[in-house]
Each structure stands twice: as C-alpha cells, then as structure tokens.
Amino acid sequence: MKNRLLTAALVLSAVSASAQAPKKEEGIDPNKPVSFYKHIRPIFQAQCNGCHQPAKKKGEYIMTEFAALLKGGEEAVAVVPGKAAESNLLKLIKLDEKGKAEMPQKADALHATQIALIERWINEGAKDDTPASAKAQYDMTHPPVYVTAPAVTSLEYSPDGTQIAVAGYHEVLIHKADGSGIVARLVGLAERIQKLAWSPDGKKIAVTGGSPARMGEIQIWDVAAKKLELSKSLTFDTIYGASWSPDGKQLAFGCGDNAVRAIDTTTGKETLFMGGHSDWV
C-alpha cells in the first residue's frame, strides 16, 4: 500500500512539474528562416499599424503594405534586406540604456525578444512570405467592391437623425438618412465590423471589429473630414460593442478574452480593464 501511495505521489509531482514548466515559444524554429507573415507581421499589426497605415500614415510611413514597409517614410530607407545595422526601422525600435525606444511613440517599447526577431528577419533578407490570398489591400482610394450585399452587423443613426452609419466589409458607409446618397466611405484595417457608435456630439464615430482569430481593432473617425483619428489594435480576436462616455472622452468595449476595456478617445491609452467575465463580452 505504501509503495502504491509513493508511486501515485511521484506521478502527481511529475504532472505538476510538467504543468508548471515554461513552454517553448511555438512556431519559431531556430533552424529555419523567420517568417514575415507568421512572426513579424503580427508584431507590426499589434504595435505599429495603428499609426502607419493608408488611413493614417504618420511620418509618411505605411507598414501595412510590404513594399512601403521596406521603403520607409520621411526619414530614411526603413529596411535594408540583409543589413539590419543600416535599417532605420531597427534603429527606431531598439532599446537604449534606459530601456526606452523612439518607436512606438504612444505604447510600450517592443520586448527585447521581438526586436531580436525583427533584426534576425532583416539579416536573413527581409523576405515576404505572405500568401497570395492574404495580400488584398483596401484603403480610402481602393475601397471594397461588392459582388453580393454584405451582412449588416451594425446600423446607427447620427444623434441629429440626418445620417445613418452602416457596417460593411473593411469599411463604414455613411448614408444620408433620407436615402439620397452616400456621404462617406470610411475604409480601415478591420475586415469585420462588429459595432458602430456615434459620439455624443455626432461629429465622430467609433468602430469596433477586427480580423477573426487574428486581431481586434478600435477606430475613431472624424466623419466630416473623413479622417481616421485613432486606430488601436488589441487582443487576438475581434472586439465587440462600443459605448462612449457622456463627455465623449472615453470609449468602452468588450473583448474575446473575457475582458471589458475602456480607452481615452484622444490618446488611445487604456483607462479601464475588467477581466472577470466568464466568456466573450
């Protein structure tokens, strides 16, 4: 009996140790080249694309199109294939002695392992292995062309009742409420739009959505100017719901990671996190 108890205890101890042991980073084989599509693109998508996309190209730099990603913006050539030391992108994201970096400007610096991965990818030739099926690009000058009518996941009247915002594919369509025409097509990164919400003053519209099983995105648009004021990527699935605070300074929304969050609508900084939900919010 004692031997059986001892054996059981050893088995339980081994299982416990196995469960607590840190897992190796999945999907990155040190003996194979770094994949842009699998490893590098998700880093840029989460940390950089909000400010460097066709709808909002800070520094004239676009990171959502591969050729533009290499070319760079106002400062210099961003990526020199095979030469990480000469690539301006790497200089901007590298940490100084205080652990700070020039980019991203409005977010925490990239982790040292992420920076090392980007450096390795550049030194390996900065190759694009994006599948052809994933290369379709949509922006304000290249809006979607519909073959069939898309499912309408959200439809919202403006506070004054003169306009209706309708969710489309990669875009929000602003219609005149009397049916006389479209006022604007606001094309962004998120392929699936889940919820639209006008600001209390009716000047802006918040968009929550993303790309299923890949990323969630919040957009805030100045409707009259057709200008994307804020794009923020969060979580690894689409984001749901959108609710403005009465003063228009904060936006709350639900996520697929069991959390409710709120952000400052000007800076995008997270102001609230509630992670106690039992499922998607």
Short mmCIF file of C-alpha atoms in Angstrom, two decimals:
data_model
loop_
_atom_site.label_atom_id
_atom_site.label_comp_id
_atom_site.label_asym_id
_atom_site.label_seq_id
_atom_site.Cartn_x
_atom_site.Cartn_y
_atom_site.Cartn_z
CA MET A 1 0.00 0.00 0.00
CA LYS A 2 2.84 2.36 0.90
CA ASN A 3 4.53 1.65 -2.46
CA ARG A 4 1.32 2.45 -4.33
CA LEU A 5 0.92 5.74 -2.44
CA LEU A 6 4.55 6.63 -3.13
CA THR A 7 4.15 5.84 -6.84
CA ALA A 8 0.98 7.94 -7.03
CA ALA A 9 2.71 10.84 -5.27
CA LEU A 10 5.63 10.69 -7.71
CA VAL A 11 3.26 10.67 -10.70
CA LEU A 12 1.31 13.67 -9.37
CA SER A 13 4.57 15.50 -8.67
CA ALA A 14 5.77 14.87 -12.23
CA VAL A 15 2.46 16.03 -13.72
CA SER A 16 2.54 19.18 -11.57
CA ALA A 17 6.13 19.96 -12.56
CA SER A 18 5.25 19.41 -16.23
CA ALA A 19 2.25 21.75 -15.98
CA GLN A 20 4.33 24.50 -14.37
CA ALA A 21 7.30 24.20 -16.72
CA PRO A 22 7.51 27.14 -19.12
CA LYS A 23 6.59 26.28 -22.69
CA LYS A 24 8.96 26.96 -25.55
CA GLU A 25 7.88 29.70 -27.91
CA GLU A 26 5.76 27.98 -30.51
CA GLY A 27 6.11 28.40 -34.26
CA ILE A 28 9.71 29.74 -34.30
CA ASP A 29 12.31 27.17 -35.33
CA PRO A 30 15.87 28.47 -34.81
CA ASN A 31 16.99 26.31 -37.72
CA LYS A 32 14.53 27.86 -40.18
CA PRO A 33 14.22 31.43 -41.50
CA VAL A 34 11.93 33.79 -39.62
CA SER A 35 8.54 34.08 -41.31
CA PHE A 36 7.33 37.60 -42.04
CA TYR A 37 3.70 36.51 -42.24
CA LYS A 38 3.67 34.32 -39.11
CA HIS A 39 6.17 36.07 -36.84
CA ILE A 40 6.94 39.65 -37.90
CA ARG A 41 3.61 40.87 -39.29
CA PRO A 42 1.71 40.19 -36.01
CA ILE A 43 4.20 42.38 -34.10
CA PHE A 44 3.74 45.27 -36.53
CA GLN A 45 -0.01 44.71 -36.58
CA ALA A 46 -0.30 44.98 -32.80
CA GLN A 47 2.20 47.78 -32.18
CA CYS A 48 2.72 49.84 -35.33
CA ASN A 49 -0.08 49.67 -37.91
CA GLY A 50 -2.42 51.94 -35.95
CA CYS A 51 -0.26 54.94 -36.83
CA HIS A 52 1.32 53.70 -40.05
CA GLN A 53 -1.46 52.68 -42.46
CA PRO A 54 -3.01 54.31 -45.55
CA ALA A 55 -5.74 56.00 -43.50
CA LYS A 56 -3.23 57.42 -41.01
CA LYS A 57 0.36 57.49 -42.27
CA LYS A 58 2.45 59.24 -39.63
CA GLY A 59 5.79 60.35 -40.98
CA GLU A 60 4.51 59.35 -44.43
CA TYR A 61 5.34 55.77 -43.45
CA ILE A 62 2.98 52.89 -44.28
CA MET A 63 3.62 49.49 -42.67
CA THR A 64 0.58 47.58 -43.94
CA GLU A 65 1.99 47.24 -47.49
CA PHE A 66 5.24 45.29 -47.82
CA ALA A 67 6.95 47.50 -50.42
CA ALA A 68 6.11 50.62 -48.42
CA LEU A 69 7.31 48.92 -45.23
CA LEU A 70 10.77 48.48 -46.73
CA LYS A 71 10.84 51.87 -48.42
CA GLY A 72 10.24 53.95 -45.31
CA GLY A 73 8.80 57.43 -44.88
CA GLU A 74 10.22 60.89 -44.32
CA GLU A 75 13.44 59.88 -42.59
CA ALA A 76 15.23 57.09 -44.46
CA VAL A 77 15.00 53.65 -46.01
CA ALA A 78 13.31 51.66 -43.28
CA VAL A 79 14.55 48.15 -44.07
CA VAL A 80 17.71 47.20 -45.98
CA PRO A 81 17.41 43.45 -46.66
CA GLY A 82 20.40 41.59 -45.22
CA LYS A 83 21.66 44.67 -43.36
CA ALA A 84 19.88 45.22 -40.05
CA ALA A 85 22.53 47.70 -38.88
CA GLU A 86 21.68 50.00 -41.82
CA SER A 87 17.90 49.71 -41.37
CA ASN A 88 16.28 52.80 -39.88
CA LEU A 89 13.32 50.78 -38.59
CA LEU A 90 15.57 48.79 -36.29
CA LYS A 91 17.28 51.94 -35.01
CA LEU A 92 13.92 53.42 -34.01
CA ILE A 93 12.65 50.35 -32.13
CA LYS A 94 15.91 49.39 -30.39
CA LEU A 95 16.12 49.99 -26.65
CA ASP A 96 18.58 52.48 -25.16
CA GLU A 97 20.39 52.01 -21.86
CA LYS A 98 17.24 53.11 -20.01
CA GLY A 99 15.07 50.55 -21.79
CA LYS A 100 13.34 53.24 -23.90
CA ALA A 101 12.83 53.43 -27.66
CA GLU A 102 11.76 56.12 -30.12
CA MET A 103 9.01 53.90 -31.51
CA PRO A 104 6.23 53.08 -30.82
CA GLN A 105 5.53 56.61 -29.61
CA LYS A 106 2.28 56.01 -27.73
CA ALA A 107 2.87 52.48 -26.45
CA ASP A 108 5.38 50.44 -24.52
CA ALA A 109 8.62 49.59 -26.27
CA LEU A 110 8.81 46.24 -28.03
CA HIS A 111 10.16 43.36 -25.97
CA ALA A 112 13.83 42.53 -26.49
CA THR A 113 12.88 39.15 -27.99
CA GLN A 114 10.61 40.87 -30.55
CA ILE A 115 13.38 43.28 -31.52
CA ALA A 116 15.83 40.38 -31.87
CA LEU A 117 13.35 38.54 -34.09
CA ILE A 118 12.91 41.57 -36.37
CA GLU A 119 16.68 42.02 -36.55
CA ARG A 120 17.12 38.36 -37.48
CA TRP A 121 14.40 38.62 -40.14
CA ILE A 122 16.14 41.63 -41.73
CA ASN A 123 19.56 39.94 -41.68
CA GLU A 124 18.01 36.87 -43.31
CA GLY A 125 16.95 39.02 -46.27
CA ALA A 126 13.65 40.57 -45.08
CA LYS A 127 11.64 38.25 -47.31
CA ASP A 128 7.87 38.42 -47.75
CA ASP A 129 6.21 35.02 -47.42
CA THR A 130 2.65 36.37 -47.29
CA PRO A 131 0.21 34.03 -49.09
CA ALA A 132 -1.32 35.48 -52.26
CA SER A 133 -4.79 35.09 -50.75
CA ALA A 134 -3.86 37.45 -47.89
CA LYS A 135 -2.44 40.28 -50.00
CA ALA A 136 -5.69 42.06 -50.87
CA GLN A 137 -5.42 45.66 -49.67
CA TYR A 138 -8.24 48.11 -49.08
CA ASP A 139 -7.94 51.80 -48.30
CA MET A 140 -9.74 55.09 -48.92
CA THR A 141 -8.62 55.19 -52.56
CA HIS A 142 -9.22 51.44 -53.07
CA PRO A 143 -12.50 50.65 -51.29
CA PRO A 144 -14.09 47.19 -51.42
CA VAL A 145 -16.09 46.22 -54.49
CA TYR A 146 -19.16 44.19 -53.52
CA VAL A 147 -20.30 41.22 -55.59
CA THR A 148 -23.17 40.49 -53.19
CA ALA A 149 -24.61 42.58 -50.38
CA PRO A 150 -22.58 42.15 -47.15
CA ALA A 151 -24.19 41.17 -43.86
CA VAL A 152 -25.03 44.33 -41.91
CA THR A 153 -23.72 43.80 -38.40
CA SER A 154 -24.36 47.33 -37.13
CA LEU A 155 -26.51 50.29 -38.19
CA GLU A 156 -26.70 53.56 -36.24
CA TYR A 157 -28.48 56.89 -36.73
CA SER A 158 -26.46 60.02 -36.01
CA PRO A 159 -27.71 61.96 -32.95
CA ASP A 160 -29.39 64.56 -35.17
CA GLY A 161 -31.03 61.88 -37.34
CA THR A 162 -29.60 63.18 -40.63
CA GLN A 163 -27.16 60.34 -41.29
CA ILE A 164 -27.02 56.56 -40.90
CA ALA A 165 -23.77 54.67 -40.36
CA VAL A 166 -23.79 51.14 -41.81
CA ALA A 167 -21.15 48.45 -41.28
CA GLY A 168 -19.63 46.96 -44.43
CA TYR A 169 -16.54 44.93 -45.28
CA HIS A 170 -13.39 46.78 -44.17
CA GLU A 171 -15.45 49.97 -44.04
CA VAL A 172 -18.23 52.09 -42.59
CA LEU A 173 -20.66 53.63 -45.07
CA ILE A 174 -22.26 56.92 -44.04
CA HIS A 175 -25.63 57.33 -45.77
CA LYS A 176 -27.94 60.33 -45.86
CA ALA A 177 -30.92 59.35 -43.74
CA ASP A 178 -33.38 60.32 -46.48
CA GLY A 179 -31.82 57.72 -48.79
CA SER A 180 -30.49 60.25 -51.28
CA GLY A 181 -26.90 59.03 -51.30
CA ILE A 182 -23.68 58.07 -49.56
CA VAL A 183 -21.81 60.80 -47.71
CA ALA A 184 -18.61 58.89 -46.98
CA ARG A 185 -16.89 55.51 -47.11
CA LEU A 186 -14.51 55.15 -44.18
CA VAL A 187 -12.15 52.29 -45.08
CA GLY A 188 -9.88 50.84 -42.38
CA LEU A 189 -7.85 47.79 -41.44
CA ALA A 190 -10.53 45.73 -39.69
CA GLU A 191 -12.18 43.38 -42.16
CA ARG A 192 -15.16 42.62 -39.92
CA ILE A 193 -17.05 45.49 -38.33
CA GLN A 194 -18.96 44.47 -35.21
CA LYS A 195 -20.30 47.71 -33.76
CA LEU A 196 -20.65 51.38 -34.66
CA ALA A 197 -21.27 54.19 -32.16
CA TRP A 198 -21.64 57.91 -32.81
CA SER A 199 -20.00 60.27 -30.32
CA PRO A 200 -22.39 62.30 -28.13
CA ASP A 201 -21.83 65.40 -30.28
CA GLY A 202 -22.37 63.46 -33.54
CA LYS A 203 -19.03 64.53 -35.02
CA LYS A 204 -17.18 61.24 -34.66
CA ILE A 205 -17.91 57.57 -35.00
CA ALA A 206 -16.30 54.70 -33.11
CA VAL A 207 -15.81 51.35 -34.80
CA THR A 208 -15.03 48.03 -33.13
CA GLY A 209 -14.15 44.88 -35.02
CA GLY A 210 -11.02 43.30 -36.40
CA SER A 211 -9.93 40.15 -38.17
CA PRO A 212 -11.36 36.97 -36.61
CA ALA A 213 -8.81 34.90 -34.66
CA ARG A 214 -6.07 37.39 -35.58
CA MET A 215 -6.62 40.85 -34.11
CA GLY A 216 -9.12 43.27 -32.69
CA GLU A 217 -9.21 46.94 -33.65
CA ILE A 218 -10.84 50.15 -32.44
CA GLN A 219 -11.16 53.04 -34.88
CA ILE A 220 -12.34 56.58 -34.22
CA TRP A 221 -13.17 58.68 -37.29
CA ASP A 222 -13.85 62.36 -37.81
CA VAL A 223 -16.84 61.87 -40.10
CA ALA A 224 -16.95 65.30 -41.77
CA ALA A 225 -13.21 65.26 -42.52
CA LYS A 226 -13.25 61.52 -43.42
CA LYS A 227 -10.16 61.26 -41.24
CA LEU A 228 -9.07 58.36 -39.06
CA GLU A 229 -8.14 59.95 -35.73
CA LEU A 230 -7.33 56.79 -33.79
CA SER A 231 -6.60 53.16 -34.61
CA LYS A 232 -5.69 50.81 -31.80
CA SER A 233 -5.12 47.06 -32.02
CA LEU A 234 -5.95 44.90 -29.00
CA THR A 235 -6.29 41.16 -28.33
CA PHE A 236 -6.18 38.37 -30.91
CA ASP A 237 -9.83 38.37 -31.95
CA THR A 238 -12.50 40.83 -32.98
CA ILE A 239 -13.67 43.44 -30.47
CA TYR A 240 -17.35 43.88 -29.66
CA GLY A 241 -19.67 46.64 -28.51
CA ALA A 242 -18.80 50.32 -28.30
CA SER A 243 -20.10 52.86 -25.82
CA TRP A 244 -18.98 56.48 -25.41
CA SER A 245 -18.87 58.17 -22.02
CA PRO A 246 -21.33 61.12 -21.85
CA ASP A 247 -18.47 63.63 -22.20
CA GLY A 248 -17.00 61.78 -25.19
CA LYS A 249 -13.61 61.37 -23.53
CA GLN A 250 -13.68 57.59 -23.10
CA LEU A 251 -14.85 54.59 -25.08
CA ALA A 252 -15.78 51.23 -23.53
CA PHE A 253 -15.92 47.94 -25.42
CA GLY A 254 -15.94 44.17 -24.93
CA CYS A 255 -13.28 41.66 -25.93
CA GLY A 256 -12.93 37.97 -26.69
CA ASP A 257 -10.50 37.50 -23.79
CA ASN A 258 -13.27 37.82 -21.16
CA ALA A 259 -12.47 41.49 -20.53
CA VAL A 260 -14.18 44.86 -20.73
CA ARG A 261 -11.83 47.70 -21.50
CA ALA A 262 -12.06 51.46 -21.90
CA ILE A 263 -9.64 53.84 -23.61
CA ASP A 264 -9.03 57.56 -23.78
CA THR A 265 -10.54 58.59 -27.11
CA THR A 266 -7.73 61.06 -27.83
CA THR A 267 -4.61 59.12 -26.88
CA GLY A 268 -5.85 55.53 -27.04
CA LYS A 269 -4.44 54.88 -23.56
CA GLU A 270 -6.27 52.18 -21.61
CA THR A 271 -8.26 53.67 -18.72
CA LEU A 272 -10.21 50.62 -17.56
CA PHE A 273 -9.71 46.85 -17.50
CA MET A 274 -12.26 44.39 -16.07
CA GLY A 275 -11.27 40.80 -16.69
CA GLY A 276 -13.80 38.91 -14.61
CA HIS A 277 -16.28 37.84 -17.29
CA SER A 278 -16.90 34.16 -17.94
CA ASP A 279 -16.78 34.42 -21.73
CA TRP A 280 -16.68 36.88 -24.64
CA VAL A 281 -18.13 40.26 -23.74
#
